[in-house]
């Protein structure tokens, strides 16, 4: 059974983002919403708990990745600093064949995500507890993913050093940003170059009801990550490559 909000969500996602969702998938979003609100009472996962707002600002916002050909054609994805699971869990629900790896440095968020993965019966979803600077040096994760994402983790110049080491040659890093990304983009030019990548393009979108602006910044990886990156945990955000 789906209700008015779920039908609105399915219609918007289909019309704006070109993503078709079945009733089974809509039920998965609803279960995710319930788990989020339930666990949020015990730990800090999100400031947004009103049902319509979660569907728009977390689920729809995560699914805006669907407008990017680089994202929908990806077979593997790593989400760095996913927190309560954004954008990777909503995107994985919509594209169940995608192999998803989630990295977060906070153990209790990883425990929450394990419950979500189990309850939603998501296959090929790997949860890694650790700092991106350390995990990005491991052979299983370095230069390995078609698509790497990060939403609301850090400013772009520092974020590039956390995320680009995970991207395979010819793969893409998508930074999900709000307004005011122009200065960030300017100050990120050096980090992009040093990490053997290239800015491809930026795509602007708006949330359907709230109408606030979103930017998807698409950065392509040109080859392997130079061996000096990422630097030791803590350094990339404290001393970004500006
Ligand atoms: N991406 C989610 C979202 O959009 O709602 C969560 C954003 S939350 C503000 C930032 C998350 O990044 C937190 O869960 C934090 O634990 C994680 N994080 C911060 N620095 C990190 C690092 N160096 N390595 C891995 N995770 C990190």
Coordinates of N, CA and C and ligand atoms in Angstrom, one line a residue:
X1 N 0.8 -1.2 0.0 CA 0.0 0.0 0.0 C 0.9 1.3 0.0
X2 N 0.6 2.2 -0.9 CA 1.3 3.4 -0.9 C 0.4 4.6 -0.6
X3 N 0.8 5.6 0.0 CA 0.0 6.8 0.3 C 0.3 8.0 -0.6
X4 N -0.3 9.1 -0.4 CA -0.2 10.3 -1.2 C 1.2 10.7 -1.3
X5 N 1.9 10.8 -0.2 CA 3.3 11.3 -0.2 C 4.2 10.3 -1.1
X6 N 4.0 9.0 -0.9 CA 4.8 8.1 -1.7 C 4.5 8.2 -3.2
X7 N 3.2 8.4 -3.5 CA 2.9 8.6 -5.0 C 3.5 9.9 -5.5
X8 N 3.4 11.0 -4.7 CA 4.0 12.2 -5.1 C 5.5 12.0 -5.4
X9 N 6.2 11.4 -4.5 CA 7.6 11.1 -4.6 C 7.9 10.3 -5.9
X10 N 7.2 9.3 -6.1 CA 7.4 8.4 -7.3 C 7.2 9.2 -8.6
X11 N 6.2 10.1 -8.6 CA 5.9 10.9 -9.8 C 7.0 11.9 -10.0
X12 N 7.5 12.6 -9.0 CA 8.5 13.6 -9.2 C 9.8 13.0 -9.6
X13 N 10.2 11.8 -9.0 CA 11.4 11.2 -9.3 C 11.4 10.7 -10.7
X14 N 10.2 10.2 -11.2 CA 10.1 9.8 -12.5 C 10.2 10.9 -13.5
X15 N 9.4 12.0 -13.3 CA 9.3 13.1 -14.2 C 10.6 13.9 -14.2
X16 N 11.2 14.2 -13.1 CA 12.4 15.1 -13.0 C 13.7 14.3 -13.2
X17 N 13.8 13.1 -12.7 CA 15.1 12.5 -12.7 C 15.1 11.2 -13.5
X18 N 14.0 10.8 -14.1 CA 13.9 9.7 -15.0 C 14.1 8.3 -14.4
X19 N 13.7 8.3 -13.1 CA 13.9 7.0 -12.3 C 12.5 6.4 -12.0
X20 N 12.3 5.2 -12.4 CA 11.0 4.5 -12.2 C 11.2 3.7 -10.9
X21 N 10.2 3.8 -10.0 CA 10.2 3.1 -8.8 C 9.0 2.2 -8.6
X22 N 9.2 0.9 -8.3 CA 8.1 0.0 -8.1 C 7.5 0.2 -6.7
X23 N 6.4 -0.4 -6.4 CA 5.8 -0.4 -5.1 C 6.7 -1.0 -4.0
X24 N 7.4 -2.1 -4.4 CA 8.4 -2.7 -3.5 C 9.5 -1.7 -3.1
X25 N 10.0 -1.0 -4.1 CA 11.0 0.0 -3.8 C 10.5 1.1 -2.9
X26 N 9.2 1.6 -3.2 CA 8.6 2.6 -2.3 C 8.5 2.1 -0.9
X27 N 8.2 0.8 -0.7 CA 8.1 0.3 0.6 C 9.5 0.3 1.3
X28 N 10.5 0.1 0.5 CA 11.9 0.1 1.1 C 12.2 1.6 1.6
X29 N 11.8 2.6 0.8 CA 12.0 4.0 1.3 C 11.3 4.2 2.6
X30 N 10.1 3.7 2.7 CA 9.3 3.9 3.9 C 9.9 3.2 5.1
X31 N 10.4 2.0 4.9 CA 11.1 1.3 6.0 C 12.3 2.0 6.4
X32 N 13.0 2.5 5.5 CA 14.2 3.3 5.8 C 13.9 4.6 6.6
X33 N 12.8 5.2 6.2 CA 12.3 6.4 6.9 C 12.0 6.1 8.3
X34 N 11.3 5.0 8.5 CA 10.9 4.6 9.9 C 12.1 4.2 10.8
X35 N 13.1 3.5 10.2 CA 14.3 3.2 10.9 C 15.1 4.5 11.3
X36 N 15.1 5.4 10.4 CA 15.8 6.7 10.6 C 15.3 7.4 11.8
X37 N 13.9 7.5 11.8 CA 13.3 8.3 12.9 C 13.4 7.6 14.2
X38 N 13.3 6.2 14.2 CA 13.4 5.4 15.4 C 14.8 5.5 16.0
X39 N 15.8 5.3 15.2 CA 17.2 5.4 15.7 C 17.6 6.8 16.0
X40 N 17.0 7.8 15.4 CA 17.4 9.2 15.6 C 17.0 9.6 17.0
X41 N 16.1 8.8 17.7 CA 15.8 9.1 19.1 C 16.9 8.7 20.0
X42 N 17.7 7.7 19.5 CA 18.8 7.2 20.4 C 20.2 7.9 20.0
X43 N 20.3 8.3 18.8 CA 21.6 8.8 18.4 C 21.4 9.9 17.3
X44 N 22.4 10.8 17.2 CA 22.2 11.9 16.2 C 22.5 11.5 14.8
X45 N 21.4 11.3 14.0 CA 21.6 10.9 12.6 C 21.2 12.0 11.7
X46 N 20.1 12.8 12.0 CA 19.7 13.8 11.1 C 18.8 14.8 11.9
X47 N 18.9 16.1 11.4 CA 18.0 17.1 12.0 C 16.7 17.2 11.3
X48 N 16.5 16.4 10.2 CA 15.3 16.4 9.5 C 14.5 15.2 9.8
X49 N 13.3 15.3 10.3 CA 12.6 14.1 10.7 C 11.1 14.1 10.2
X50 N 10.6 15.3 9.8 CA 9.2 15.3 9.3 C 9.2 14.5 8.0
X51 N 8.2 13.7 7.9 CA 8.2 12.7 6.8 C 8.4 13.3 5.4
X52 N 7.6 14.3 5.1 CA 7.7 14.9 3.8 C 9.1 15.5 3.5
X53 N 9.6 16.1 4.6 CA 11.0 16.7 4.4 C 12.1 15.6 4.2
X54 N 11.9 14.5 4.9 CA 12.9 13.4 4.7 C 12.8 12.9 3.2
X55 N 11.6 12.8 2.7 CA 11.4 12.3 1.3 C 12.0 13.3 0.3
X56 N 11.9 14.6 0.6 CA 12.4 15.6 -0.3 C 13.9 15.9 -0.1
X57 N 14.3 16.2 1.1 CA 15.6 16.7 1.4 C 16.7 15.6 1.5
X58 N 16.2 14.4 1.8 CA 17.2 13.3 1.9 C 17.0 12.3 0.7
X59 N 15.8 11.8 0.5 CA 15.6 10.8 -0.6 C 15.7 11.4 -2.0
X60 N 14.8 12.4 -2.3 CA 14.9 13.0 -3.6 C 16.2 13.6 -3.8
X61 N 16.8 14.3 -2.9 CA 18.1 15.0 -3.0 C 19.2 13.9 -3.4
X62 N 19.1 12.8 -2.7 CA 20.1 11.7 -3.0 C 19.9 11.2 -4.5
X63 N 18.7 11.1 -4.9 CA 18.4 10.5 -6.2 C 18.7 11.5 -7.4
X64 N 19.0 12.8 -7.0 CA 19.4 13.7 -8.1 C 20.6 13.2 -8.9
X65 N 21.4 12.3 -8.3 CA 22.5 11.7 -9.0 C 22.0 11.0 -10.3
X66 N 20.7 10.6 -10.3 CA 20.2 9.9 -11.4 C 20.2 10.7 -12.7
X67 N 20.4 12.0 -12.7 CA 20.4 12.8 -13.9 C 21.8 12.7 -14.6
X68 N 22.8 12.1 -13.9 CA 24.1 12.0 -14.4 C 24.4 10.7 -15.1
X69 N 24.7 10.7 -16.4 CA 25.0 9.5 -17.1 C 26.1 8.7 -16.4
X70 N 27.1 9.4 -15.8 CA 28.2 8.8 -15.1 C 27.8 8.0 -13.9
X71 N 26.7 8.4 -13.3 CA 26.2 7.7 -12.1 C 25.3 6.5 -12.5
X72 N 24.4 6.7 -13.5 CA 23.5 5.6 -13.8 C 24.2 4.5 -14.5
X73 N 25.3 4.8 -15.1 CA 26.0 3.7 -15.8 C 27.1 3.0 -14.9
X74 N 27.2 3.5 -13.7 CA 28.3 2.9 -12.8 C 27.8 1.6 -12.3
X75 N 28.9 0.7 -12.1 CA 28.6 -0.6 -11.5 C 29.0 -0.7 -10.1
X76 N 29.9 0.2 -9.7 CA 30.4 0.2 -8.3 C 30.4 1.6 -7.8
X77 N 30.0 1.8 -6.6 CA 30.0 3.1 -6.0 C 30.5 3.1 -4.6
X78 N 31.3 4.2 -4.2 CA 31.7 4.3 -2.8 C 31.2 5.7 -2.3
X79 N 30.6 5.7 -1.2 CA 30.0 6.9 -0.6 C 30.8 7.2 0.6
X80 N 31.5 8.4 0.6 CA 32.4 8.7 1.7 C 31.8 9.7 2.7
X81 N 31.8 9.3 3.9 CA 31.1 10.1 5.0 C 29.6 10.1 4.8
X82 N 29.1 8.9 4.6 CA 27.6 8.7 4.3 C 26.7 9.0 5.5
X83 N 27.2 9.1 6.7 CA 26.4 9.4 7.9 C 25.2 8.4 8.0
X84 N 24.0 8.9 7.9 CA 22.8 8.1 8.0 C 22.5 7.4 6.6
X85 N 23.4 7.5 5.7 CA 23.2 6.8 4.4 C 23.0 7.6 3.2
X86 N 23.3 8.9 3.2 CA 23.0 9.7 2.0 C 24.3 10.2 1.3
X87 N 24.3 10.0 0.0 CA 23.2 9.6 -0.9 C 23.1 8.1 -1.2
X88 N 24.0 7.3 -0.7 CA 24.1 5.9 -1.2 C 22.9 5.0 -1.0
X89 N 22.3 5.1 0.2 CA 21.2 4.1 0.4 C 20.0 4.4 -0.5
X90 N 19.5 5.7 -0.6 CA 18.4 5.9 -1.6 C 18.8 5.6 -3.0
X91 N 20.1 5.8 -3.4 CA 20.5 5.5 -4.8 C 20.5 4.0 -5.0
X92 N 21.0 3.3 -4.0 CA 21.0 1.8 -4.1 C 19.6 1.2 -4.1
X93 N 18.7 1.8 -3.4 CA 17.3 1.3 -3.5 C 16.8 1.4 -4.9
X94 N 17.1 2.6 -5.5 CA 16.6 2.8 -6.9 C 17.4 1.9 -7.9
X95 N 18.7 1.7 -7.7 CA 19.5 0.9 -8.6 C 20.1 -0.3 -7.9
X96 N 19.2 -1.4 -7.6 CA 19.6 -2.5 -6.8 C 20.8 -3.3 -7.3
X97 N 21.1 -3.2 -8.5 CA 22.3 -4.0 -9.1 C 23.6 -3.4 -8.7
X98 N 23.6 -2.1 -8.3 CA 24.8 -1.4 -8.0 C 25.5 -2.0 -6.8
X99 N 26.9 -2.1 -6.9 CA 27.7 -2.6 -5.8 C 28.1 -1.3 -5.0
X100 N 27.6 -1.3 -3.7 CA 27.8 0.0 -2.9 C 28.8 -0.3 -1.7
X101 N 29.7 0.6 -1.6 CA 30.6 0.6 -0.4 C 30.4 1.9 0.3
X102 N 30.2 1.8 1.6 CA 30.0 3.0 2.4 C 31.1 3.1 3.4
X103 N 31.7 4.3 3.5 CA 32.8 4.6 4.5 C 32.4 5.7 5.4
X104 N 32.4 5.4 6.7 CA 32.2 6.5 7.7 C 33.1 6.2 8.9
X105 N 33.5 7.4 9.5 CA 34.5 7.2 10.6 C 33.7 7.1 12.0
X106 N 32.4 7.1 11.9 CA 31.7 7.0 13.2 C 31.0 5.6 13.3
X107 N 31.4 4.8 14.3 CA 31.0 3.4 14.4 C 29.5 3.3 14.6
X108 N 28.9 4.2 15.4 CA 27.5 4.0 15.6 C 26.6 4.3 14.4
X109 N 27.1 5.1 13.5 CA 26.4 5.3 12.2 C 26.5 4.1 11.3
X110 N 27.7 3.4 11.4 CA 27.8 2.2 10.6 C 26.9 1.1 11.2
X111 N 26.7 1.1 12.5 CA 25.8 0.1 13.1 C 24.4 0.3 12.6
X112 N 24.0 1.6 12.6 CA 22.6 1.9 12.1 C 22.5 1.5 10.6
X113 N 23.5 1.7 9.8 CA 23.5 1.4 8.4 C 23.4 -0.1 8.2
X114 N 24.1 -0.9 9.1 CA 24.0 -2.3 9.0 C 22.6 -2.8 9.2
X115 N 21.9 -2.2 10.1 CA 20.5 -2.5 10.3 C 19.6 -2.2 9.1
X116 N 19.9 -1.0 8.5 CA 19.1 -0.6 7.3 C 19.4 -1.7 6.2
X117 N 20.7 -2.0 6.0 CA 21.0 -2.9 4.9 C 20.3 -4.3 5.1
X118 N 20.3 -4.8 6.4 CA 19.7 -6.0 6.7 C 18.2 -6.0 6.5
X119 N 17.6 -4.9 7.1 CA 16.1 -4.9 7.0 C 15.6 -4.6 5.6
X120 N 16.3 -3.9 4.8 CA 15.9 -3.7 3.4 C 16.3 -4.8 2.5
X121 N 17.1 -5.7 3.0 CA 17.6 -6.9 2.3 C 18.4 -6.4 1.0
X122 N 19.3 -5.4 1.3 CA 20.1 -4.9 0.2 C 21.3 -5.8 0.0
X123 N 21.5 -6.3 -1.3 CA 22.6 -7.1 -1.6 C 23.8 -6.3 -2.0
X124 N 25.0 -6.8 -2.0 CA 26.2 -6.1 -2.4 C 26.3 -4.7 -1.8
X125 N 26.1 -4.6 -0.5 CA 26.3 -3.3 0.2 C 27.3 -3.6 1.3
X126 N 28.5 -3.0 1.2 CA 29.6 -3.2 2.1 C 29.8 -2.0 3.0
X127 N 29.8 -2.2 4.3 CA 30.0 -1.0 5.2 C 31.4 -1.0 5.8
X128 N 32.1 0.1 5.7 CA 33.4 0.1 6.2 C 33.6 1.2 7.3
X129 N 34.0 0.8 8.5 CA 34.2 1.8 9.5 C 35.6 2.3 9.5
X130 N 35.9 3.6 9.3 CA 37.2 4.1 9.3 C 37.3 5.5 8.6
X131 N 38.5 6.1 8.7 CA 38.6 7.4 8.1 C 39.0 7.2 6.6
X132 N 38.4 8.0 5.8 CA 38.7 7.9 4.3 C 40.1 7.9 4.0
X133 N 40.9 8.7 4.8 CA 42.3 8.9 4.5 C 43.1 7.5 4.7
X134 N 42.6 6.7 5.6 CA 43.2 5.3 5.9 C 42.6 4.3 4.9
X135 N 41.3 4.3 4.7 CA 40.7 3.3 3.8 C 41.1 3.5 2.4
X136 N 41.3 4.7 2.0 CA 41.7 5.0 0.6 C 43.1 4.6 0.3
X137 N 43.9 4.1 1.3 CA 45.2 3.6 1.0 C 45.2 2.1 0.9
X138 N 44.1 1.4 1.2 CA 44.0 0.0 1.1 C 43.8 -0.5 -0.3
X139 N 44.4 -1.6 -0.7 CA 44.3 -2.1 -2.1 C 42.9 -2.4 -2.5
X140 N 42.1 -2.9 -1.6 CA 40.7 -3.2 -2.0 C 39.9 -2.0 -2.4
X141 N 40.3 -0.8 -2.0 CA 39.5 0.4 -2.2 C 40.1 1.4 -3.0
X142 N 41.4 1.4 -3.2 CA 42.2 2.5 -3.9 C 42.0 2.3 -5.4
X143 N 41.7 3.4 -6.1 CA 41.6 3.4 -7.6 C 40.7 2.3 -8.0
X144 N 39.5 2.1 -7.4 CA 38.7 1.0 -7.6 C 37.3 1.2 -8.1
X145 N 36.7 2.4 -7.8 CA 35.2 2.6 -8.0 C 34.9 3.4 -9.2
X146 N 33.8 3.0 -9.9 CA 33.4 3.8 -11.0 C 32.9 5.2 -10.6
X147 N 32.2 5.2 -9.4 CA 31.5 6.4 -8.9 C 31.8 6.5 -7.5
X148 N 32.2 7.7 -7.1 CA 32.4 8.0 -5.7 C 31.6 9.3 -5.4
X149 N 30.9 9.3 -4.2 CA 30.0 10.4 -3.9 C 30.4 10.9 -2.5
X150 N 30.0 12.2 -2.2 CA 30.1 12.7 -0.9 C 29.1 13.9 -0.8
X151 N 28.2 13.9 0.2 CA 27.3 15.0 0.4 C 27.5 15.5 1.8
X152 N 27.7 16.8 2.0 CA 27.8 17.5 3.3 C 28.9 16.9 4.1
X153 N 30.1 16.7 3.6 CA 31.2 16.2 4.4 C 32.2 17.3 4.7
X154 N 32.7 18.0 3.6 CA 33.7 19.0 3.8 C 33.8 19.9 2.6
X155 N 34.6 21.0 2.7 CA 34.8 21.8 1.5 C 35.5 21.1 0.5
X156 N 35.3 21.5 -0.8 CA 35.8 20.6 -1.9 C 37.3 20.4 -1.9
X157 N 38.1 21.4 -1.6 CA 39.5 21.3 -1.7 C 40.0 20.1 -0.8
X158 N 39.5 20.0 0.4 CA 39.9 18.9 1.3 C 39.2 17.6 0.9
X159 N 37.9 17.8 0.5 CA 37.1 16.6 0.2 C 37.7 15.8 -1.0
X160 N 38.3 16.5 -1.9 CA 38.9 15.8 -3.1 C 40.0 14.8 -2.6
X161 N 40.7 15.2 -1.6 CA 41.8 14.3 -1.2 C 41.2 13.1 -0.4
X162 N 40.0 13.3 0.2 CA 39.4 12.1 0.9 C 38.8 11.2 -0.2
X163 N 38.2 11.7 -1.3 CA 37.4 11.0 -2.2 C 38.1 10.5 -3.4
X164 N 38.9 11.3 -4.1 CA 39.5 11.0 -5.4 C 40.3 9.7 -5.3
X165 N 41.1 9.4 -4.2 CA 41.8 8.1 -4.2 C 41.0 6.9 -4.4
X166 N 39.7 6.9 -4.2 CA 38.8 5.7 -4.3 C 38.4 5.5 -5.8
X167 N 38.5 6.6 -6.6 CA 38.0 6.5 -8.0 C 39.0 5.8 -8.9
X168 N 38.5 4.9 -9.7 CA 39.3 4.3 -10.7 C 39.6 5.2 -11.9
X169 N 40.7 4.9 -12.6 CA 41.0 5.7 -13.8 C 39.8 5.7 -14.7
X170 N 39.4 6.9 -15.2 CA 38.2 7.1 -16.1 C 36.9 7.1 -15.3
X171 N 37.0 6.8 -14.0 CA 35.7 6.9 -13.2 C 35.5 8.4 -12.7
X172 N 34.5 8.6 -11.9 CA 34.1 9.9 -11.5 C 33.8 10.1 -10.0
X173 N 34.2 11.3 -9.5 CA 33.8 11.7 -8.2 C 32.7 12.8 -8.3
X174 N 31.5 12.6 -7.7 CA 30.5 13.6 -7.7 C 30.3 14.2 -6.3
X175 N 30.6 15.5 -6.2 CA 30.4 16.2 -4.9 C 29.1 16.8 -5.0
X176 N 28.2 16.6 -4.0 CA 26.9 17.1 -3.9 C 26.9 18.3 -3.0
X177 N 26.6 19.5 -3.6 CA 26.7 20.8 -2.9 C 25.5 21.6 -3.0
X178 N 25.3 22.5 -2.0 CA 24.2 23.5 -2.1 C 24.6 24.7 -2.9
X179 N 24.1 25.8 -2.6 CA 24.5 27.1 -3.3 C 25.9 27.5 -2.9
X180 N 26.4 28.6 -3.4 CA 27.7 29.1 -3.0 C 28.8 28.1 -3.3
X181 N 28.8 27.4 -4.3 CA 29.8 26.4 -4.6 C 31.0 27.1 -5.4
X182 N 30.8 28.3 -6.0 CA 31.7 28.9 -6.9 C 33.1 29.1 -6.3
X183 N 33.1 29.6 -5.1 CA 34.4 29.9 -4.4 C 35.1 28.5 -4.1
X184 N 34.3 27.6 -3.6 CA 34.9 26.3 -3.3 C 35.5 25.6 -4.5
X185 N 34.8 25.8 -5.6 CA 35.3 25.2 -6.9 C 36.6 25.8 -7.3
X186 N 36.6 27.2 -7.2 CA 37.9 27.9 -7.5 C 39.0 27.4 -6.7
X187 N 38.8 27.3 -5.4 CA 39.9 26.9 -4.5 C 40.3 25.4 -4.6
X188 N 39.5 24.7 -5.4 CA 39.8 23.2 -5.5 C 40.6 22.8 -6.7
X189 N 41.0 23.8 -7.5 CA 41.7 23.5 -8.8 C 43.0 22.8 -8.5
X190 N 43.7 23.2 -7.5 CA 45.1 22.6 -7.3 C 44.9 21.1 -6.8
X191 N 44.0 20.9 -5.9 CA 43.8 19.5 -5.4 C 43.4 18.6 -6.5
X192 N 42.5 19.1 -7.4 CA 42.1 18.2 -8.5 C 43.3 17.8 -9.4
X193 N 44.1 18.8 -9.7 CA 45.3 18.6 -10.5 C 46.3 17.6 -9.8
X194 N 46.5 17.9 -8.5 CA 47.5 17.0 -7.8 C 47.0 15.6 -7.6
X195 N 45.7 15.4 -7.6 CA 45.2 14.0 -7.4 C 44.9 13.3 -8.7
X196 N 45.4 13.9 -9.8 CA 45.4 13.3 -11.1 C 43.9 13.2 -11.7
X197 N 43.2 14.3 -11.6 CA 41.8 14.4 -12.0 C 41.6 15.6 -12.8
X198 N 40.3 15.8 -13.3 CA 40.0 16.9 -14.1 C 38.5 17.3 -13.8
X199 N 38.2 18.5 -13.6 CA 36.8 19.0 -13.5 C 36.1 18.8 -14.8
X200 N 35.0 18.0 -14.8 CA 34.3 17.8 -16.1 C 33.2 18.8 -16.3
X201 N 32.2 18.9 -15.3 CA 31.2 19.9 -15.5 C 30.4 19.9 -14.1
X202 N 29.5 20.9 -14.1 CA 28.7 21.1 -12.9 C 27.2 21.1 -13.4
X203 N 26.4 20.4 -12.7 CA 25.0 20.4 -13.0 C 24.1 21.0 -11.9
X204 N 23.3 22.0 -12.2 CA 22.5 22.6 -11.2 C 21.1 22.0 -11.2
X205 N 20.5 21.9 -10.0 CA 19.1 21.4 -9.9 C 18.4 22.2 -8.8
X206 N 17.1 22.0 -8.7 CA 16.4 22.5 -7.5 C 15.6 21.4 -6.9
X207 N 15.4 21.5 -5.6 CA 14.5 20.6 -4.9 C 13.1 21.0 -5.3
X208 N 12.2 20.0 -5.5 CA 10.9 20.3 -6.1 C 9.9 21.2 -5.3
X209 N 9.9 21.1 -4.0 CA 9.0 21.9 -3.2 C 9.7 23.1 -2.6
X210 N 10.8 22.8 -1.9 CA 11.6 23.8 -1.2 C 12.3 24.7 -2.1
X211 N 12.5 24.2 -3.4 CA 13.1 25.0 -4.4 C 14.6 25.5 -4.1
X212 N 15.2 24.9 -3.1 CA 16.6 25.3 -2.9 C 17.5 24.7 -3.9
X213 N 18.6 25.4 -4.2 CA 19.5 25.0 -5.2 C 20.4 23.9 -4.8
X214 N 20.7 23.0 -5.8 CA 21.7 21.9 -5.6 C 22.7 21.9 -6.7
X215 N 23.9 21.6 -6.4 CA 25.0 21.5 -7.5 C 25.6 20.1 -7.4
X216 N 25.7 19.5 -8.6 CA 26.4 18.2 -8.7 C 27.7 18.5 -9.4
X217 N 28.8 18.4 -8.7 CA 30.1 18.7 -9.3 C 30.8 17.4 -9.8
X218 N 31.0 17.3 -11.0 CA 31.5 16.0 -11.6 C 33.0 16.1 -11.9
X219 N 33.8 15.3 -11.3 CA 35.2 15.3 -11.5 C 35.7 14.0 -12.0
X220 N 36.4 14.0 -13.1 CA 36.9 12.7 -13.7 C 38.3 12.4 -13.3
X221 N 38.6 11.1 -13.1 CA 39.9 10.7 -12.7 C 40.7 10.3 -14.0
X222 N 41.9 10.8 -14.1 CA 42.7 10.6 -15.3 C 43.5 9.4 -15.3
X223 N 43.9 8.9 -14.1 CA 44.8 7.8 -14.0 C 44.9 7.4 -12.5
X224 N 45.9 6.7 -12.1 CA 46.1 6.3 -10.7 C 46.3 7.4 -9.8
X225 N 46.0 7.2 -8.5 CA 46.3 8.2 -7.5 C 47.8 8.3 -7.2
X226 N 48.4 9.5 -7.3 CA 49.8 9.6 -6.9 C 50.1 9.1 -5.5
X227 N 51.2 8.4 -5.3 CA 51.4 7.6 -4.1 C 51.4 8.5 -2.8
X228 N 51.7 9.8 -2.9 CA 51.7 10.6 -1.7 C 50.3 11.0 -1.1
X229 N 49.3 10.6 -1.8 CA 47.9 10.9 -1.4 C 47.1 9.7 -1.1
X230 N 46.1 9.8 -0.2 CA 45.9 10.9 0.7 C 47.0 11.0 1.8
X231 N 47.2 12.2 2.3 CA 48.1 12.4 3.4 C 47.5 11.8 4.7
X232 N 48.3 11.8 5.8 CA 47.8 11.2 7.1 C 46.5 11.7 7.5
X233 N 45.7 10.9 8.2 CA 44.4 11.2 8.7 C 44.4 12.5 9.4
X234 N 43.4 13.4 9.0 CA 43.3 14.7 9.6 C 43.9 15.8 8.8
X235 N 45.0 15.5 8.1 CA 45.8 16.6 7.4 C 44.9 17.1 6.2
X236 N 44.3 16.3 5.4 CA 43.6 16.8 4.2 C 42.6 17.9 4.5
X237 N 41.9 17.8 5.6 CA 40.9 18.9 5.9 C 41.5 20.0 6.7
X238 N 42.6 19.7 7.4 CA 43.2 20.8 8.2 C 44.1 21.7 7.3
X239 N 44.8 21.0 6.4 CA 45.7 21.7 5.5 C 45.3 21.3 4.0
X240 N 44.2 21.8 3.5 CA 43.7 21.4 2.2 C 44.7 21.9 1.1
X241 N 44.8 21.1 0.0 CA 45.7 21.4 -1.1 C 45.2 22.6 -1.9
X242 N 45.3 23.8 -1.3 CA 44.7 25.0 -2.0 C 45.8 25.7 -2.7
Ligands
LIG1 N1 26.6 12.4 3.7 C1 25.6 12.4 4.8 C2 24.5 13.4 4.5 O1 24.6 14.0 3.5 O2 23.5 13.4 5.3 C3 26.3 12.7 6.2 C4 26.9 14.0 6.3 S1 27.6 14.3 7.9 C5 27.5 16.0 8.1 C6 29.3 13.9 7.7 C7 29.7 12.5 7.9 O3 31.1 12.4 7.4 C8 29.7 12.1 9.3 O4 28.9 10.9 9.4 C9 31.1 11.8 9.7 O5 31.3 10.7 10.6 C10 31.8 11.5 8.3 N2 33.2 11.8 8.2 C11 33.8 13.0 8.5 N3 35.1 13.0 8.2 C12 35.4 11.7 7.7 C13 36.5 11.0 7.3 N4 37.7 11.6 7.3 N5 36.4 9.7 6.9 C14 35.2 9.1 6.9 N6 34.1 9.7 7.3 C15 34.1 11.0 7.7

